[in-house]
Amino acid sequence: MNLDDLPIRDDLRGLSPYGAPQIDVPVRLNTNENPYGPSASLVTDLAEAVRHGAAELNRYPDRDALALRADLADYLGHGLTAERVWAANGSNEVIQQILQAFGGPGRCAMGFEPSYSMHSIIAGGTSTEWIPALREEDFGIDPDKAVAAIAEHRPDVVFLTSPNNPTGTALDPAVIARIAEAAPGMVVVDEAYFEFARTGTPSALTLLPGNPRLIVTRTMSKAFAMAGTRLGYLAAHPAVVEALLLVRLPYHLSTLTQTAARVALTHREELLGTVDMLRDERDATVAWLRDLGLKVADSDANFVLFGTFADRHAVWAELLERGVLIREVGPPGWLRVSIGTAEEMAAFRAVLEGIL
Ligand SMILES: *Cc1c(COP(=O)(O)O)cnc(C)c1O
């Protein structure tokens, strides 16, 4: 028997699962993780906190994760409080809950591509129709065209990724504000990479007052160097959080997850201390790739999209052959490299130069 023989939903037939390769090679620059692991003191604090939490694992966790949400609100600033913040197992689960509450059968969601593939994949999983709109040549969004597309399709949910994955493009808050004004439903700004944006780039959090249907999502997977913890969160109007309570599974965030995330937040200075190094390394990578004569997208994230190659798969495979894993993603001909440590980037440069 194979998958096709099972009585699965017709709208899932023929789909492919999300599948960034997880290959054990010396230099892994393909899923935008922070290359710096936790310090010894953070590991000690995490282990100690988990030891305490372990003694209560016979009990369900705090269903509403109130202490963690208060800590996240404190981190975000902008006058936010726990009632305006919601958390789940990665921002992917946050996005799923948003689509469960505001999308679903008979409803549609729109995104501006190229962008993060999980938005359309989660739309598919929640039976929300996906409407792809297009970004411009420079990977920005033309607000007039966006407003026209919204008027035509009347999406229930609009996704804006800023800085965008896989292009690195940050959106001007004025563009987000125009889209929020035009959208009849919810507008989600996915700010997974916000901490990496160039200094002075405003967050969409500044638009929350006055935009009650706006949701800003964040994650501890990237700048916070906690991808393994699985902790994503959002800021929105308290009524939005109430809507998500209707669809979340009870006790969705384990005691251990809540504990680890809270400890990580107390170490935020250390964890975010790597961001400046990664931003410098990113800017150097952009300059180096441009010196090679390649096309490179401006990046406000911890990765760089570059190209174009007549056979990008061949370049990707040859890098992998020599121990450097990057990502084959984006428009045809482009490749994306996550920013690693100085040593990892030196290896990437040496290998790529050899190939070219
Ligand atoms: C990596 C990434 C996420 C993070 O997902 P988590 O589930 O929090 O690990 C969210 N949005 C975008 C655009 C990403 O690239």
Coordinates of C-alpha atoms and ligand atoms in Angstrom, one line a residue:
M1 CA 0.0 0.0 0.0
N2 CA 1.2 3.5 -0.6
L3 CA 0.0 7.0 0.2
D4 CA -2.3 7.2 -2.8
D5 CA -4.2 4.2 -1.6
L6 CA -5.2 5.9 1.7
P7 CA -8.5 7.8 2.0
I8 CA -6.7 11.1 2.7
R9 CA -8.4 14.5 1.8
D10 CA -8.5 15.1 -1.9
D11 CA -6.8 18.5 -1.4
L12 CA -3.8 16.9 0.1
R13 CA -3.2 14.5 -2.8
G14 CA -0.1 15.1 -4.7
L15 CA 1.4 17.6 -2.3
S16 CA 5.0 17.5 -1.0
P17 CA 5.9 18.0 2.6
Y18 CA 8.2 20.8 3.8
G19 CA 11.7 19.3 3.3
A20 CA 14.8 21.4 3.8
P21 CA 17.5 18.6 3.7
Q22 CA 18.9 17.7 7.1
I23 CA 22.3 16.4 6.1
D24 CA 25.2 16.0 8.5
V25 CA 28.0 17.9 6.8
P26 CA 30.8 20.0 8.3
V27 CA 29.4 23.4 7.2
R28 CA 25.6 23.7 7.5
L29 CA 24.3 27.0 6.1
N30 CA 20.9 26.0 4.9
T31 CA 18.2 26.7 7.5
N32 CA 19.1 30.1 8.8
E33 CA 19.9 28.9 12.3
N34 CA 22.2 30.9 14.5
P35 CA 25.5 29.1 14.3
Y36 CA 26.5 30.0 17.9
G37 CA 25.3 27.5 20.5
P38 CA 24.4 28.4 24.1
S39 CA 27.2 29.3 26.5
A40 CA 28.2 27.0 29.3
S41 CA 26.4 29.3 31.8
L42 CA 23.2 29.2 29.9
V43 CA 23.4 25.4 29.6
T44 CA 23.8 25.3 33.4
D45 CA 20.9 27.5 34.0
L46 CA 18.7 25.6 31.5
A47 CA 19.6 22.3 33.1
E48 CA 18.9 23.6 36.6
A49 CA 15.5 25.1 35.6
V50 CA 14.5 21.9 33.8
R51 CA 15.5 19.9 36.9
H52 CA 13.0 22.0 38.9
G53 CA 10.4 21.7 36.2
A54 CA 10.9 17.9 36.0
A55 CA 9.7 17.5 39.6
E56 CA 6.3 18.7 38.5
L57 CA 5.9 16.8 35.2
N58 CA 3.0 14.8 36.6
R59 CA 1.0 18.1 36.3
Y60 CA -0.2 19.8 33.1
P61 CA 1.7 23.0 32.2
D62 CA 0.2 26.4 32.6
R63 CA -2.3 26.2 29.7
D64 CA -2.1 29.9 29.0
A65 CA 1.7 30.3 29.5
L66 CA 1.1 33.6 31.3
A67 CA 4.5 34.0 32.9
L68 CA 6.2 33.3 29.5
R69 CA 3.9 35.6 27.7
A70 CA 4.7 38.4 30.2
D71 CA 8.4 37.8 29.7
L72 CA 8.0 37.9 25.9
A73 CA 6.0 41.2 26.1
D74 CA 8.7 42.6 28.2
Y75 CA 11.3 41.7 25.6
L76 CA 9.2 43.1 22.8
G77 CA 8.6 46.5 24.5
H78 CA 6.3 48.9 22.7
G79 CA 4.1 48.9 25.8
L80 CA 2.9 45.3 25.1
T81 CA 1.5 43.1 27.9
A82 CA 0.8 39.4 28.3
E83 CA -2.8 39.7 27.1
R84 CA -1.4 41.0 23.7
V85 CA 1.1 38.3 23.3
W86 CA 0.6 34.6 22.4
A87 CA 3.1 31.8 22.1
A88 CA 3.2 28.3 20.6
N89 CA 5.6 25.6 19.4
G90 CA 7.5 27.7 16.9
S91 CA 6.0 30.5 14.8
N92 CA 4.9 27.8 12.4
E93 CA 2.3 26.7 15.0
V94 CA 1.4 30.3 15.7
I95 CA 0.7 30.6 11.9
Q96 CA -1.3 27.4 11.9
Q97 CA -3.5 28.6 14.8
I98 CA -4.0 31.9 12.9
L99 CA -5.2 30.0 9.8
Q100 CA -7.4 27.7 11.9
A101 CA -9.1 30.7 13.4
F102 CA -9.2 33.1 10.5
G103 CA -8.8 30.8 7.4
G104 CA -10.2 27.4 6.7
P105 CA -12.6 25.9 4.1
G106 CA -14.2 28.5 1.8
R107 CA -11.6 31.1 2.9
C108 CA -8.4 32.3 1.3
A109 CA -5.0 33.6 2.2
M110 CA -2.6 35.7 0.1
G111 CA 1.2 36.0 0.2
F112 CA 3.7 37.9 -1.9
E113 CA 6.2 35.5 -3.5
P114 CA 9.0 34.5 -3.5
S115 CA 8.5 34.1 0.2
Y116 CA 8.4 31.6 3.0
S117 CA 7.0 28.4 1.7
M118 CA 5.4 27.4 5.0
H119 CA 2.7 30.1 4.7
S120 CA 1.2 28.3 1.7
I121 CA 1.9 24.8 3.1
I122 CA 0.1 25.6 6.3
A123 CA -2.7 27.2 4.3
G124 CA -3.0 23.9 2.5
G125 CA -3.0 21.9 5.7
T126 CA -5.9 24.1 7.1
S127 CA -7.9 23.9 3.8
T128 CA -7.4 27.6 3.2
E129 CA -7.1 28.5 -0.5
W130 CA -3.7 30.1 -1.3
I131 CA -3.5 33.1 -3.6
P132 CA 0.1 33.9 -4.6
A133 CA 0.7 37.6 -5.5
L134 CA 4.1 38.6 -6.9
R135 CA 6.9 40.7 -5.5
E136 CA 8.8 43.2 -7.8
E137 CA 12.1 42.6 -9.6
D138 CA 13.9 44.0 -6.5
F139 CA 11.8 41.7 -4.2
G140 CA 9.9 44.6 -2.7
I141 CA 6.1 44.9 -2.7
D142 CA 4.5 47.6 -4.9
P143 CA 1.7 49.0 -2.6
D144 CA -0.6 49.9 -5.5
K145 CA -0.4 46.5 -7.0
A146 CA -0.9 44.9 -3.6
V147 CA -4.0 47.0 -2.9
A148 CA -5.3 46.0 -6.3
A149 CA -4.7 42.3 -5.7
I150 CA -6.4 42.6 -2.3
A151 CA -9.4 44.3 -3.9
E152 CA -9.7 41.6 -6.5
H153 CA -9.4 38.5 -4.2
R154 CA -10.6 39.9 -0.8
P155 CA -8.3 37.5 1.2
D156 CA -9.3 36.6 4.7
V157 CA -5.6 36.6 5.7
V158 CA -2.7 38.4 4.1
F159 CA 0.9 37.3 4.8
L160 CA 3.8 39.8 4.7
T161 CA 7.2 38.6 5.5
S162 CA 9.7 41.3 6.6
P163 CA 12.6 40.8 6.4
N164 CA 11.5 38.4 3.7
N165 CA 12.7 34.8 3.4
P166 CA 14.4 33.8 1.1
T167 CA 15.3 37.3 -0.3
G168 CA 16.2 39.3 2.9
T169 CA 14.0 42.2 1.9
A170 CA 12.6 44.4 4.7
L171 CA 9.3 46.3 4.0
D172 CA 8.7 50.0 4.7
P173 CA 6.1 50.2 7.4
A174 CA 4.2 52.7 5.1
V175 CA 3.7 49.8 2.7
I176 CA 2.4 47.5 5.5
A177 CA 0.1 50.3 6.7
R178 CA -1.4 50.7 3.2
I179 CA -2.0 47.0 2.9
A180 CA -3.5 46.8 6.4
E181 CA -5.9 49.6 5.5
A182 CA -7.0 47.8 2.3
A183 CA -7.2 44.3 3.6
P184 CA -10.7 43.1 4.7
G185 CA -9.3 40.5 7.0
M186 CA -6.3 39.8 9.1
V187 CA -2.8 40.9 8.1
V188 CA 0.1 38.9 9.4
V189 CA 3.6 40.4 9.4
D190 CA 6.1 37.5 9.8
E191 CA 9.1 39.2 11.5
A192 CA 11.1 36.0 12.1
Y193 CA 14.3 37.8 11.1
F194 CA 13.6 41.3 12.6
E195 CA 16.5 41.3 15.0
F196 CA 18.9 41.1 12.0
A197 CA 17.5 44.1 10.2
R198 CA 19.8 47.0 9.6
T199 CA 19.8 49.6 12.3
G200 CA 16.9 52.0 12.1
T201 CA 14.5 49.5 10.3
P202 CA 11.2 50.0 12.2
S203 CA 9.2 47.0 13.4
A204 CA 5.6 46.5 12.4
L205 CA 4.9 46.4 16.1
T206 CA 4.8 50.2 15.8
L207 CA 1.7 49.8 13.7
L208 CA -0.3 47.7 16.2
P209 CA -2.1 50.7 17.9
G210 CA -4.8 51.6 15.4
N211 CA -4.6 48.4 13.4
P212 CA -6.6 45.8 15.4
R213 CA -6.5 43.2 12.7
L214 CA -2.7 43.3 12.4
I215 CA -0.6 40.4 13.8
V216 CA 3.2 40.5 14.2
T217 CA 4.9 37.1 14.6
R218 CA 8.3 36.5 15.9
T219 CA 10.4 33.4 16.8
M220 CA 13.2 32.3 19.1
S221 CA 14.5 30.1 16.3
K222 CA 16.8 32.6 14.6
A223 CA 18.4 35.6 16.3
F224 CA 17.7 34.0 19.7
A225 CA 19.7 30.8 18.8
M226 CA 17.0 28.5 20.2
A227 CA 15.6 26.7 17.1
G228 CA 15.6 23.4 19.0
T229 CA 13.4 24.8 21.7
R230 CA 10.5 25.4 19.3
L231 CA 9.1 28.7 20.6
G232 CA 7.3 31.2 18.4
Y233 CA 5.1 34.1 19.4
L234 CA 3.0 37.0 18.2
A235 CA 1.8 40.4 19.3
A236 CA -1.7 41.5 18.4
H237 CA -4.9 43.0 19.9
P238 CA -6.2 41.0 22.9
A239 CA -9.3 39.9 21.0
V240 CA -7.0 38.2 18.4
V241 CA -5.5 36.2 21.3
E242 CA -9.0 35.3 22.4
A243 CA -9.7 33.9 18.9
L244 CA -6.6 31.8 19.0
L245 CA -7.6 30.3 22.4
L246 CA -10.6 28.7 20.5
V247 CA -8.4 26.6 18.3
R248 CA -5.2 25.9 20.3
L249 CA -4.8 22.5 21.7
P250 CA -5.0 22.6 25.5
Y251 CA -1.6 22.5 27.2
H252 CA 0.1 22.9 23.8
L253 CA 3.3 24.4 25.3
S254 CA 5.0 21.8 27.5
T255 CA 6.4 22.7 30.9
L256 CA 9.9 22.1 29.6
T257 CA 9.4 24.4 26.6
Q258 CA 8.0 27.2 28.7
T259 CA 10.8 26.8 31.2
A260 CA 13.6 26.8 28.6
A261 CA 12.2 29.8 26.8
R262 CA 11.9 31.8 30.0
V263 CA 15.5 31.0 30.9
A264 CA 16.7 31.9 27.4
L265 CA 14.9 35.3 27.8
T266 CA 16.9 36.0 31.0
H267 CA 20.1 35.4 28.9
R268 CA 18.9 37.5 26.0
E269 CA 21.9 39.9 26.1
E270 CA 24.2 37.0 25.6
L271 CA 22.0 35.3 22.9
L272 CA 21.4 38.5 20.9
G273 CA 25.1 39.4 21.3
T274 CA 25.8 37.2 18.3
V275 CA 23.5 39.3 16.1
D276 CA 26.0 42.1 15.5
M277 CA 28.7 39.6 14.4
L278 CA 26.2 37.9 12.1
R279 CA 25.1 41.2 10.6
D280 CA 28.8 42.2 9.9
E281 CA 29.4 38.8 8.4
R282 CA 26.3 39.1 6.2
D283 CA 27.3 42.5 4.9
A284 CA 30.8 41.2 4.1
T285 CA 29.3 38.2 2.3
V286 CA 27.1 40.5 0.2
A287 CA 30.1 42.6 -0.7
W288 CA 32.2 39.5 -1.5
L289 CA 29.6 37.9 -3.7
R290 CA 29.1 41.2 -5.6
D291 CA 32.9 41.5 -6.1
L292 CA 32.6 38.1 -7.8
G293 CA 30.2 39.7 -10.3
L294 CA 27.2 37.8 -9.0
K295 CA 23.7 39.3 -8.4
V296 CA 23.0 39.6 -4.7
A297 CA 19.7 40.7 -3.0
D298 CA 20.0 43.4 -0.3
S299 CA 19.6 41.5 3.0
D300 CA 18.2 42.5 6.4
A301 CA 18.3 38.9 7.5
N302 CA 20.9 36.3 8.5
F303 CA 21.1 34.9 5.0
V304 CA 21.9 36.1 1.5
L305 CA 20.2 35.2 -1.8
F306 CA 22.6 35.2 -4.7
G307 CA 22.8 34.1 -8.3
T308 CA 22.0 33.7 -11.0
F309 CA 23.2 30.3 -12.2
A310 CA 22.2 28.5 -15.4
D311 CA 22.3 25.3 -13.4
R312 CA 21.9 26.2 -9.7
H313 CA 21.4 22.6 -8.7
A314 CA 24.9 21.8 -10.0
V315 CA 26.4 24.6 -7.9
W316 CA 24.5 23.5 -4.9
A317 CA 25.5 19.9 -5.3
E318 CA 29.1 20.7 -5.8
L319 CA 29.2 22.8 -2.6
L320 CA 27.6 19.9 -0.8
E321 CA 30.1 17.5 -2.2
R322 CA 32.8 19.7 -0.7
G323 CA 31.1 19.8 2.7
V324 CA 29.1 23.0 2.5
L325 CA 25.3 22.7 2.6
I326 CA 23.3 25.8 1.4
R327 CA 19.7 26.0 0.2
E328 CA 18.3 25.6 -3.3
V329 CA 15.4 28.0 -2.9
G330 CA 14.0 31.2 -4.4
P331 CA 13.4 32.1 -8.0
P332 CA 15.0 30.0 -10.7
G333 CA 18.8 30.4 -10.8
W334 CA 19.2 31.8 -7.2
L335 CA 20.7 30.1 -4.2
R336 CA 20.5 31.1 -0.5
V337 CA 23.3 30.9 2.0
S338 CA 22.7 31.3 5.8
I339 CA 25.3 33.3 7.7
G340 CA 27.5 31.1 9.8
T341 CA 30.6 31.7 11.9
A342 CA 33.6 33.5 10.4
E343 CA 35.2 30.1 9.9
E344 CA 32.2 28.6 8.2
M345 CA 31.9 31.6 5.9
A346 CA 35.6 31.3 5.0
A347 CA 34.9 27.7 4.0
F348 CA 31.9 28.7 2.0
R349 CA 34.0 31.4 0.1
A350 CA 36.9 29.0 -0.5
V351 CA 34.6 26.3 -1.9
L352 CA 32.4 28.6 -4.0
E353 CA 35.5 30.3 -5.5
G354 CA 36.9 26.9 -6.4
I355 CA 33.6 26.0 -8.2
L356 CA 33.3 29.3 -10.1
Ligands
LIG1 C1 12.5 30.3 10.1 C2 11.2 31.0 9.8 C3 10.2 31.0 10.8 C4 10.4 30.2 12.0 O1 9.7 29.2 12.3 P1 9.7 28.5 13.7 O2 8.6 27.6 13.6 O3 9.5 29.6 14.7 O4 11.0 27.8 13.9 C5 9.1 31.7 10.6 N1 8.9 32.5 9.5 C6 9.9 32.6 8.6 C7 9.8 33.5 7.4 C8 11.1 31.8 8.7 O5 12.0 31.9 7.8

